[in-house]
Coordinates of C-alpha atoms and ligand atoms in Angstrom, one line a residue:
X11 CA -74.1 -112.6 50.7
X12 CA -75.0 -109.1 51.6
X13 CA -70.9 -107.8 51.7
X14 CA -72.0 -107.7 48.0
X15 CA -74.3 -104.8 47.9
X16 CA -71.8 -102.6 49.6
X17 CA -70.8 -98.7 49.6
X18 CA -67.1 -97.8 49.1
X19 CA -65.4 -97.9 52.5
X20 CA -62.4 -95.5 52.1
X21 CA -59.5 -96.1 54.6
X22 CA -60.2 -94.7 58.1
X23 CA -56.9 -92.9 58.5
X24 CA -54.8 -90.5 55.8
X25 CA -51.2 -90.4 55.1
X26 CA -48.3 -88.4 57.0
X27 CA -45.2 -90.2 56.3
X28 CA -44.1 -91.6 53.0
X29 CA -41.5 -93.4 51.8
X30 CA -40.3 -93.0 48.1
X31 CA -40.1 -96.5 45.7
X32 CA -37.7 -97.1 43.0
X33 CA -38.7 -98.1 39.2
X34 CA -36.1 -100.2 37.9
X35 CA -35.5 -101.4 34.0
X36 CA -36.7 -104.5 32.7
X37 CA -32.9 -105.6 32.0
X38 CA -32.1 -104.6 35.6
X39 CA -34.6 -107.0 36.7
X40 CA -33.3 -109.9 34.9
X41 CA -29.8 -109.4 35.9
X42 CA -31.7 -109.2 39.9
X43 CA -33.4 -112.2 39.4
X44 CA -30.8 -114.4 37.9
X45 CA -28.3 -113.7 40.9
X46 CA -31.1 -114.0 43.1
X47 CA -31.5 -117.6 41.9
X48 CA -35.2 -116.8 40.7
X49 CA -36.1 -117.2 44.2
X50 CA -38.1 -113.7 44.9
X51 CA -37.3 -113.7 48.8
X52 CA -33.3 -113.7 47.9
X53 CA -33.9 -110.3 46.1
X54 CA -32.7 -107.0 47.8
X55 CA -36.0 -104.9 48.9
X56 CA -34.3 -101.7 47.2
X57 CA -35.0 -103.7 43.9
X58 CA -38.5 -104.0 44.1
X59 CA -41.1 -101.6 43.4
X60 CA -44.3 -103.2 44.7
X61 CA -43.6 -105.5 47.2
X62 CA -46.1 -108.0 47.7
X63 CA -43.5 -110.9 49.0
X64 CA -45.6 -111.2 52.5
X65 CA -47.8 -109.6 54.9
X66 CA -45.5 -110.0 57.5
X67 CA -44.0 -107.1 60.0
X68 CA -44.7 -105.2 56.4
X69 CA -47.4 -102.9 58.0
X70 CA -47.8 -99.2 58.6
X71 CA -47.4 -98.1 61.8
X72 CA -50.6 -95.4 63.3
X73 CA -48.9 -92.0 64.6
X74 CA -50.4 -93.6 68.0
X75 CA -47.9 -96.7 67.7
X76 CA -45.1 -94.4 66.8
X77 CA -45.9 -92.0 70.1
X78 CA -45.9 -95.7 72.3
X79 CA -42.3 -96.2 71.3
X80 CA -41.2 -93.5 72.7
X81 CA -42.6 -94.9 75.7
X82 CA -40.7 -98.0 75.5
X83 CA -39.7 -98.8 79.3
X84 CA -36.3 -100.9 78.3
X85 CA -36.0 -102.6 82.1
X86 CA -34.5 -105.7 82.0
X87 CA -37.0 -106.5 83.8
X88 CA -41.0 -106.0 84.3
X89 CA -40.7 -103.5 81.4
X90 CA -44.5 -101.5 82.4
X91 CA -45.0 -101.9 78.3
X92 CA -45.4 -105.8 79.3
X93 CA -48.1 -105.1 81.5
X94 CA -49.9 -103.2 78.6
X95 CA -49.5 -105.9 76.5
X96 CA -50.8 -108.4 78.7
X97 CA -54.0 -106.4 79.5
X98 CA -54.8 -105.7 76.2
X99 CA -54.7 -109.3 74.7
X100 CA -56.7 -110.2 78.0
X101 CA -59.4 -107.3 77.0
X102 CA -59.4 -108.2 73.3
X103 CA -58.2 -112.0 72.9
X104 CA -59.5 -112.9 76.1
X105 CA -56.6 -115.2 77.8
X106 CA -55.2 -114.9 81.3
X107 CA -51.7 -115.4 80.8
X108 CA -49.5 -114.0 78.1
X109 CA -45.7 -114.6 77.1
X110 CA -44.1 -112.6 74.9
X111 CA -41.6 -114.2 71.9
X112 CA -39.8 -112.4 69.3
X113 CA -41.9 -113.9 66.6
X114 CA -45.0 -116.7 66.0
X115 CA -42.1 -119.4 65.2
X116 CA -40.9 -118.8 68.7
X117 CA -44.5 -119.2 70.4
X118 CA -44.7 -122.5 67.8
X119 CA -41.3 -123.7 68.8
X120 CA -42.2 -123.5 72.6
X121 CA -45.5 -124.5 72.6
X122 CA -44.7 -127.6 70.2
X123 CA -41.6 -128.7 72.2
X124 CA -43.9 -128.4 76.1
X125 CA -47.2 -129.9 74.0
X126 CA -46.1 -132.9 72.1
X127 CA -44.8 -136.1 72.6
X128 CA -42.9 -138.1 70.1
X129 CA -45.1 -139.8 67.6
X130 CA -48.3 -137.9 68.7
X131 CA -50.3 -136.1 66.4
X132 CA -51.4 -132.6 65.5
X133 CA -54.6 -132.2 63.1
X134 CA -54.4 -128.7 61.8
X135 CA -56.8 -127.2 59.1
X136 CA -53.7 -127.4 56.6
X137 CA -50.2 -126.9 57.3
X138 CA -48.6 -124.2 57.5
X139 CA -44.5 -124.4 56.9
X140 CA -43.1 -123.0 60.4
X141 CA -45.9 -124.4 62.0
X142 CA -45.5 -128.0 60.9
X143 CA -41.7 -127.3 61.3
X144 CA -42.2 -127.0 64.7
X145 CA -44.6 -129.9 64.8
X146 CA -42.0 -132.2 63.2
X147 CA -38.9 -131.1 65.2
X148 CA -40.7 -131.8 68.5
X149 CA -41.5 -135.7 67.2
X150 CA -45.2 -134.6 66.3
X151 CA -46.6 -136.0 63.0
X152 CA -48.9 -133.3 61.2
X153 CA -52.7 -134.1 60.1
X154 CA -54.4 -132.2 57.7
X155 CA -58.1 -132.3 59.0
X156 CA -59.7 -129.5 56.6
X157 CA -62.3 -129.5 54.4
X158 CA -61.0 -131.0 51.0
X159 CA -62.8 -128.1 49.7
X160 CA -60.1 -126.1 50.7
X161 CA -57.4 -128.0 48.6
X162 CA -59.6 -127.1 45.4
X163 CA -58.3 -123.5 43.7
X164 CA -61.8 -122.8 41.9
X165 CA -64.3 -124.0 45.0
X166 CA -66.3 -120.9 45.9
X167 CA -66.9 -122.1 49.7
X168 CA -67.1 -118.9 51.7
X169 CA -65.5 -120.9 54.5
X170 CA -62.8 -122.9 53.0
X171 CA -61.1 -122.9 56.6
X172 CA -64.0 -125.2 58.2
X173 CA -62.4 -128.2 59.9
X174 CA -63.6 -131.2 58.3
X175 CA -65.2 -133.4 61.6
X176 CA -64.7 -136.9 59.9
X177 CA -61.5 -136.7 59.1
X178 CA -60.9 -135.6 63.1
X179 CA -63.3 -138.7 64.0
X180 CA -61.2 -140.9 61.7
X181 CA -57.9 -140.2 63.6
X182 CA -59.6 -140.4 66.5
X183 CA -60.5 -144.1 65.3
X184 CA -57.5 -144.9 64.1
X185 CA -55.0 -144.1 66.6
X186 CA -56.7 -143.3 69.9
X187 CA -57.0 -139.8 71.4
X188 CA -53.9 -140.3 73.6
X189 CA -51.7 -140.2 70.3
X190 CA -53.5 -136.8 69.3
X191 CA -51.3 -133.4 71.1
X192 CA -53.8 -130.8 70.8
X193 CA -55.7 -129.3 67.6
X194 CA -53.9 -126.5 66.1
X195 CA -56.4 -124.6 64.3
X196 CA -55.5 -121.2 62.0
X197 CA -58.2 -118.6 61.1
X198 CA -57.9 -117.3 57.5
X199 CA -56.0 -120.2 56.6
X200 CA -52.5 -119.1 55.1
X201 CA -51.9 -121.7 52.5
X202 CA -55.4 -122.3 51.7
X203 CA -55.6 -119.0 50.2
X204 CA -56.6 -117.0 53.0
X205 CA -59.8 -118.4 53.7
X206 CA -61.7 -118.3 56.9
X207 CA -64.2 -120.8 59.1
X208 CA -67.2 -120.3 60.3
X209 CA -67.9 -119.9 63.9
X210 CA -70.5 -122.6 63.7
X211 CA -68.1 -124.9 62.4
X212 CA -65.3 -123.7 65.2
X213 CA -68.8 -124.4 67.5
X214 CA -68.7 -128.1 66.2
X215 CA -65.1 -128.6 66.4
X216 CA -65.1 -127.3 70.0
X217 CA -67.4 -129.4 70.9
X218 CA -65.9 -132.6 69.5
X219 CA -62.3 -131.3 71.5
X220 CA -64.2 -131.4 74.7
X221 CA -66.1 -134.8 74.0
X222 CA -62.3 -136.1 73.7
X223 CA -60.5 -133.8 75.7
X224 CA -58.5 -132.6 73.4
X225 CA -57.4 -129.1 73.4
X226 CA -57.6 -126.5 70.7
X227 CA -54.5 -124.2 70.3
X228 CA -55.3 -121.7 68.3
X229 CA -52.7 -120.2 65.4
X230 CA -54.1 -116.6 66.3
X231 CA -52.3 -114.8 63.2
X232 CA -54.6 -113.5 60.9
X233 CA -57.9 -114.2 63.4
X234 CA -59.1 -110.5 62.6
X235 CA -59.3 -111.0 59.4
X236 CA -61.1 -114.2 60.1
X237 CA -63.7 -112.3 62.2
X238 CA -64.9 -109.9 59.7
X239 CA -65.5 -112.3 57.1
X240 CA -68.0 -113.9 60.0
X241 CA -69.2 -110.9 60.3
X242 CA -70.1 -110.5 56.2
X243 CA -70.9 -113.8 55.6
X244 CA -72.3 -115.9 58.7
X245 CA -76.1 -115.9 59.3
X246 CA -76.0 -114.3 62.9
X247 CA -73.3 -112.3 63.0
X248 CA -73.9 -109.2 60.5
X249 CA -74.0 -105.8 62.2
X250 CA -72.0 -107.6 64.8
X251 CA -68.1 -105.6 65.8
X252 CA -65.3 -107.5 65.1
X253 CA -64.0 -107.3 68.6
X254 CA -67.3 -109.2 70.0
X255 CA -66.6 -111.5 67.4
X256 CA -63.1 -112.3 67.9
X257 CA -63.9 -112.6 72.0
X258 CA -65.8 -115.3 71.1
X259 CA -63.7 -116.8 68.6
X260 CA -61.5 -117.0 70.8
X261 CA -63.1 -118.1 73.9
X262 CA -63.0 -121.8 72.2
X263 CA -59.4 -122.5 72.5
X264 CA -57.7 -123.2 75.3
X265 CA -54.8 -120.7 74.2
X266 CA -52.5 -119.7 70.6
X267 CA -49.6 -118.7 69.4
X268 CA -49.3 -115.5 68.0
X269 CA -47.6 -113.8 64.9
X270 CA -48.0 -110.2 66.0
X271 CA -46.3 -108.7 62.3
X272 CA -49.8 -109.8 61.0
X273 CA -53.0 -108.8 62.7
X274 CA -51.1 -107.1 65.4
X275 CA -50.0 -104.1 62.6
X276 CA -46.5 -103.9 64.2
X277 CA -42.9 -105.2 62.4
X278 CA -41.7 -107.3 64.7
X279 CA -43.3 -109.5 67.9
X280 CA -45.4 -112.0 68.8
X281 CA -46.5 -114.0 72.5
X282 CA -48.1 -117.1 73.5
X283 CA -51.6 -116.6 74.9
X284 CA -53.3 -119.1 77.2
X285 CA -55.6 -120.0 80.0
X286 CA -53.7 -123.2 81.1
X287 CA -51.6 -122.0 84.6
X288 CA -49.7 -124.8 84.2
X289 CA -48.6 -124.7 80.6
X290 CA -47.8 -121.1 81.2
X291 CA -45.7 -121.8 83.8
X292 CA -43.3 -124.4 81.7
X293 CA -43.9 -121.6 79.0
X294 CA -42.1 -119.4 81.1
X295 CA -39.5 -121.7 82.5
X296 CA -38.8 -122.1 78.4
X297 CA -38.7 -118.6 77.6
X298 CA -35.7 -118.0 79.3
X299 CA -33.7 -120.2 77.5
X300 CA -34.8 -119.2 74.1
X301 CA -35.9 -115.6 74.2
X302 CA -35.3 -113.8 77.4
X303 CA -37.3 -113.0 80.4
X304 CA -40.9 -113.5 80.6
X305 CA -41.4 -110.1 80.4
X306 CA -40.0 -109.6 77.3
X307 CA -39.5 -112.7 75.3
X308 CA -37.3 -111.3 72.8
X309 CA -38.7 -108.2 72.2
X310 CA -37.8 -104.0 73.2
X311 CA -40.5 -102.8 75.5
X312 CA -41.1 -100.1 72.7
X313 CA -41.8 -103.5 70.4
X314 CA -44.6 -104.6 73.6
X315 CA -46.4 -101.4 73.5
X316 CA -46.4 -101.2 69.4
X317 CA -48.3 -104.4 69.8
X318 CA -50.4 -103.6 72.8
X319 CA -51.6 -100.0 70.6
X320 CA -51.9 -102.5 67.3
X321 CA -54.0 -105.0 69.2
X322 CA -56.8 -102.2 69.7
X323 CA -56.1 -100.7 66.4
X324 CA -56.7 -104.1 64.4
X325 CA -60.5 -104.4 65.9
X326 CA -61.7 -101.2 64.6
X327 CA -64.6 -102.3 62.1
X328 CA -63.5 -99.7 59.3
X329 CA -60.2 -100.5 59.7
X330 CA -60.4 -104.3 59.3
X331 CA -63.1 -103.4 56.2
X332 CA -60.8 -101.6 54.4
X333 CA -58.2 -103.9 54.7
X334 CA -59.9 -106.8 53.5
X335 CA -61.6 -104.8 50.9
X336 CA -58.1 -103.7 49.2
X337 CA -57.3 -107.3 49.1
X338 CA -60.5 -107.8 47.4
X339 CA -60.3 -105.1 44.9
X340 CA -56.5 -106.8 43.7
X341 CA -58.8 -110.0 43.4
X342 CA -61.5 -108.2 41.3
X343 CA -59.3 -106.6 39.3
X344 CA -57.0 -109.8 38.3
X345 CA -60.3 -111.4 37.7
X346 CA -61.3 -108.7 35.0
X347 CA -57.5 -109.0 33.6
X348 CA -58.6 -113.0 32.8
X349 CA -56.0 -114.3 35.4
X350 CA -56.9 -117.3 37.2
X351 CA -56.7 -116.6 41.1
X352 CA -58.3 -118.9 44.1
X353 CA -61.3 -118.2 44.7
X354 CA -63.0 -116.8 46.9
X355 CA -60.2 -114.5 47.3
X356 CA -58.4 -114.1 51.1
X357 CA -58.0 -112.2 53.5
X358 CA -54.5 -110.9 53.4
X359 CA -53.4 -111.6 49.8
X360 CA -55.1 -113.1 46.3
X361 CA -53.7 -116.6 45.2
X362 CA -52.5 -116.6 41.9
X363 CA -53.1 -119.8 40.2
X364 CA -49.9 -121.2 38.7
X365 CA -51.1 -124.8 37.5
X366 CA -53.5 -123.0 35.0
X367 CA -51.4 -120.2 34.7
X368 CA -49.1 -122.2 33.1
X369 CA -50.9 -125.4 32.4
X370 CA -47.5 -125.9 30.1
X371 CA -44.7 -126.1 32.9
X372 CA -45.4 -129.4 34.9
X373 CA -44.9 -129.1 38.8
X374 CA -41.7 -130.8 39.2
X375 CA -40.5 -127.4 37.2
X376 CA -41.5 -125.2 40.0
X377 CA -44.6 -123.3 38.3
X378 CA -45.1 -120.8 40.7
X379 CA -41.7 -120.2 41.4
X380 CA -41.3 -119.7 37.7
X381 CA -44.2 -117.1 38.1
X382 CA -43.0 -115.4 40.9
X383 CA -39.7 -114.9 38.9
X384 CA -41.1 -113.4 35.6
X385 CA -43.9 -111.0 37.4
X386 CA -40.7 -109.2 39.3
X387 CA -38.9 -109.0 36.3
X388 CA -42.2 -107.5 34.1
X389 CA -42.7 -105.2 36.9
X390 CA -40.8 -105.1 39.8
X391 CA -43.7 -106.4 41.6
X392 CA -42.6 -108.7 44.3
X393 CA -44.9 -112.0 44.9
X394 CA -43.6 -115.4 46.6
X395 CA -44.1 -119.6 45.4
X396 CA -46.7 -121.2 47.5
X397 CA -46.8 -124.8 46.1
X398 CA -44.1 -127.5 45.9
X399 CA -41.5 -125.6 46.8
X400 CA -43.0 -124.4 50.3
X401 CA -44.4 -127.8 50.6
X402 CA -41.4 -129.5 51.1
X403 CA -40.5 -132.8 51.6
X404 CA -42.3 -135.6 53.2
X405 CA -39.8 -136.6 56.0
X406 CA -41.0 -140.2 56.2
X407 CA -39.9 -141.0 52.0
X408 CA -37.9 -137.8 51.1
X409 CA -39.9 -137.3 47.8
X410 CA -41.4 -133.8 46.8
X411 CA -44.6 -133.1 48.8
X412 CA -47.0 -132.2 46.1
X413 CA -49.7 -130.1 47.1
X414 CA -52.8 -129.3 44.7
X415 CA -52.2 -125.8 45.4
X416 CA -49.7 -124.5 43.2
X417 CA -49.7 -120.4 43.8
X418 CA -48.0 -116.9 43.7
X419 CA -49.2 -115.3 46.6
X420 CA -49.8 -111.3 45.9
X421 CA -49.6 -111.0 49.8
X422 CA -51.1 -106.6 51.0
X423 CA -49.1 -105.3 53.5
X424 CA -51.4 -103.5 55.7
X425 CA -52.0 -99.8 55.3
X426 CA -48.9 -99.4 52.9
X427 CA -50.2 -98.8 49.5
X428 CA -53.0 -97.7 47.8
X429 CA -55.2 -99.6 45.2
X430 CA -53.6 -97.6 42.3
X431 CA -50.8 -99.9 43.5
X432 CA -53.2 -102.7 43.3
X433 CA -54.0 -101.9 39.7
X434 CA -49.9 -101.7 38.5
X435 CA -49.8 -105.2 40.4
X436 CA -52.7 -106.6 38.4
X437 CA -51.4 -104.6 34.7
X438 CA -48.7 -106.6 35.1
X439 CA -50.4 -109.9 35.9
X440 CA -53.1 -109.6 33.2
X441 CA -49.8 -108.8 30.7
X442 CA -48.4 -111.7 31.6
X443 CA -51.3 -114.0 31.5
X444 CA -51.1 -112.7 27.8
X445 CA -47.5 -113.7 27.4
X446 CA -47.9 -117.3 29.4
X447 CA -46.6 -119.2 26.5
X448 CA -43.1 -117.4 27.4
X449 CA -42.7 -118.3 30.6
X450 CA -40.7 -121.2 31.4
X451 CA -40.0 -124.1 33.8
X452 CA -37.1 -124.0 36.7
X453 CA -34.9 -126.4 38.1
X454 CA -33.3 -126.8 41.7
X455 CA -29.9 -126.2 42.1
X456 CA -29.6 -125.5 45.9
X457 CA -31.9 -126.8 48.4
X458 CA -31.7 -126.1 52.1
X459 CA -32.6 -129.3 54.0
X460 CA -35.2 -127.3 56.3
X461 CA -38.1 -124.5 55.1
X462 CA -36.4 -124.4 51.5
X463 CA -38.3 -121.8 49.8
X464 CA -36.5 -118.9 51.7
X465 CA -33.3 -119.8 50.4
X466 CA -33.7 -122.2 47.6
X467 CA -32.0 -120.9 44.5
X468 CA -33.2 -122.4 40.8
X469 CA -32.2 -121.7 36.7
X470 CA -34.0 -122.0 33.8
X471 CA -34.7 -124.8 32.0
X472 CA -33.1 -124.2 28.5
X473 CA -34.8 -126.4 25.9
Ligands
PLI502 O1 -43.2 -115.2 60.8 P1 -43.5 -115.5 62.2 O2 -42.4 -116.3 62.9 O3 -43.8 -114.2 63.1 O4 -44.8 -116.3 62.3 C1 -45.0 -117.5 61.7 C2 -46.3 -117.8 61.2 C3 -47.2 -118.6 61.9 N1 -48.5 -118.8 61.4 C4 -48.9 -118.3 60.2 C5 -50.3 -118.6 59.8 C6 -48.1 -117.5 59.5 O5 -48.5 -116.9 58.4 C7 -46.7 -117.2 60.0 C8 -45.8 -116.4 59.2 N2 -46.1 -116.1 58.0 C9 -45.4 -115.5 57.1 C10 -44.0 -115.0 57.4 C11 -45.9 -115.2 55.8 O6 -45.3 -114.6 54.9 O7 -47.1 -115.6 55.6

């Protein structure tokens, strides 16, 4: 890989703003977490000190973003920051028709409820939990069709997002391609770790979609990030700007959904993109009901141009460099602490490895979650579960899904904190590692019947 031979890359923009973080005691913690139910997203932000929970609307705004709000046109209707929004995810992502939503669940909710019928399925490269929510509540049955490399926490694949063809053909086989909705496919899979495919795999899986007619829906959310590890690592592409790389990306699907509090460097948005005139039109017709008016799905027209100067922003090559690259430097620096992380490490946050983190706590005491816990209260430092607990429950049997993957996920906001942050973050992990023996298992007392991580609330198991 020739990303390995590389120069320091220091972030392309300095700092003008800054916002002041509270230290906290260790006893303070503990008292936090215990009426927090050891579930880190039930904390009060003001309690943390590094906040690493998610990635999500957690960005930086550019002094340009910040001028563009100012801007906001707040018409009810045809709001002119709509009109820059749609022309600049035509320029950069390449779709015709945009509609705005207040968030990615709200493009997933539409585009599952106009896209499936009951009983069909949707093959994604791994699930992800509003995603498949969505999925499910419109009668659609989810189908994992990655790679099973990606299921493996130590597998070095640099494209542990490739769609796995067979397990597509199998389906295919198995139930006929009228039962299949369309193929929802994520760059820099989220619960995989972060990890991107390759553009000659998304070449092969286009081509398959077409053979069967199937369309590919993209989950556009961290597709950047996607893009420049195509760029390091993907014969054909080095040298090549992210933004030429994304075009063509994108120019396989038919359409996504979009999360704009990722990629989009903005704290709140996100719109459905698509080339389909007639699914844009029932997009619309939904919108109304949901959102608000197709010109504003949800969202200020200060909110539309944030996103509109974001979507520029988020293809500059040194921008997108440095970005990964932080995430990378947490990753190398865990690694020299001894903790066990997935490897190779993601895009938008490292994957701490519970299961041999704490090969001592079996999974049905919540490993992660127990990890997640004890890093806030050694350092403030704010991670969140990603194993059974996100998982769920498999509708069909109500038993525990139990994914292979049981992680903390160290998730870097963009352009929010500097890798002196990153080495407090990974102090504290590497302490811990040291100190595993100490950490124990949790139990469920509260469970919320949909998406229970966000709320669930556990205690520890007292031998
Ligand atoms: O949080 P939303 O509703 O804007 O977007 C939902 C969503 C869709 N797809 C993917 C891949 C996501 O990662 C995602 C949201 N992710 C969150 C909140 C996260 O912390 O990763």
């Amino acid at each position: 890989m020739a990303s390995m031979q590389k120069r320091t890359i220091a972030e392309p923009y300095r700092i003008k703003v800054v916002e002041p973080l509270r230290m906290t005691t260790r006893e303070y913690r503990e008292e936090r977490i215990r009426e927090a139910g050891y579930n880190t997203f039930l904390l009060r932000s003001e309690d943390v000190y590094i906040d690493l929970l998610t990635d999500s609307g957690t960005s930086a705004m550019s002094d340009n973003q910040w001028a563009g709000m100012m801007l906001g046109d707040e018409a009810y209707a045809g709001s002119r920051n709509f009109y820059h929004l749609e022309a600049a995810v035509q320029e950069i992502y390449g779709f015709r028709y945009v509609v705005p939503t207040h968030q990615g669940r709200a493009a997933e909710h539409i585009t599952s409820q106009l896209r499936i019928k009951r009983g069909q399925y949707v093959p994604m490269n791994m699930y992800f939990t509003t995603t498949r929510e969505h999925v499910e509540r419109a009668g659609g049955i989810f189908y994992d069709c990655i790679i099973d490399e990606a299921h493996d926490p130590q597998n070095p694949h640099p494209f542990k997002g490739n769609v796995d063809l067979a397990k597509l053909d199998h389906l295919v086989q198995e139930k006929g391609r009228d039962q299949i909705a369309y193929l929802s496919i994520a760059p820099c899979v989220n619960m995989a770790g972060g990890q991107p495919f390759s553009m000659a795999n998304l070449r092969e899986v286009a081509a398959w979609a077409d053979r069967h007619g199937i369309p590919i829906i993209f989950d556009a959310t961290r597709a950047v990030e996607n893009a420049y590890f195509i760029q390091q690592r993907e014969p054909g592409y080095e040298g090549k700007p992210v933004r030429e790389i994304l075009r063509e990306m994108m120019s396989y699907g038919e359409g996504c959904t979009m999360s704009s509090k990722k990629d989009n460097l903005v704290n709140i948005g996100g719109f459905i993109a698509t080339n389909n005139e007639q699914f844009f039109t029932r997009a619309k017709e939904m919108v109304v009901v949901f959102e608000g008016l197709h010109t504003y799905g949800g969202l200020a027209g200060r909110d539309m141009e944030a996103i509109a100067r974001g979507i520029y922003e988020m293809v500059d090559d040194l921008y997108i460099a440095s970005r990964v690259r932080q995430v990378e430097y947490l990753g190398g620096r865990l690694r020299e602490g001894g903790v066990p992380i997935v490897e190779p490490v993601g895009g938008h946050a490292v994957f701490v490895d519970a299961k041999r983190f704490l090969p001592h706590v079996p999974q049905e005491e919540f490993p992660a979650q127990a990890l997640a816990a004890a890093l806030y209260v050694d350092s403030g430092v704010r991670g969140m579960e990603r194993g059974i607990v996100s998982a769920g429950r498999d509708p069909a049997t109500g038993e525990h899904r139990r994914p292979n993957l049981e992680l903390v996920r160290l998730t870097v906001p963009r352009r929010v904190y500097t890798n002196l942050h990153m080495d407090v973050v990974a102090e504290s992990c590497a302490a811990l590692y040291a100190d595993r023996e100490s950490i124990r298992g949790l139990k469920m007392v509260y469970e919320p019947p949909e998406l229970r991580f966000f709320q669930a609330r556990f205690e520890p198991i007292v031998p």
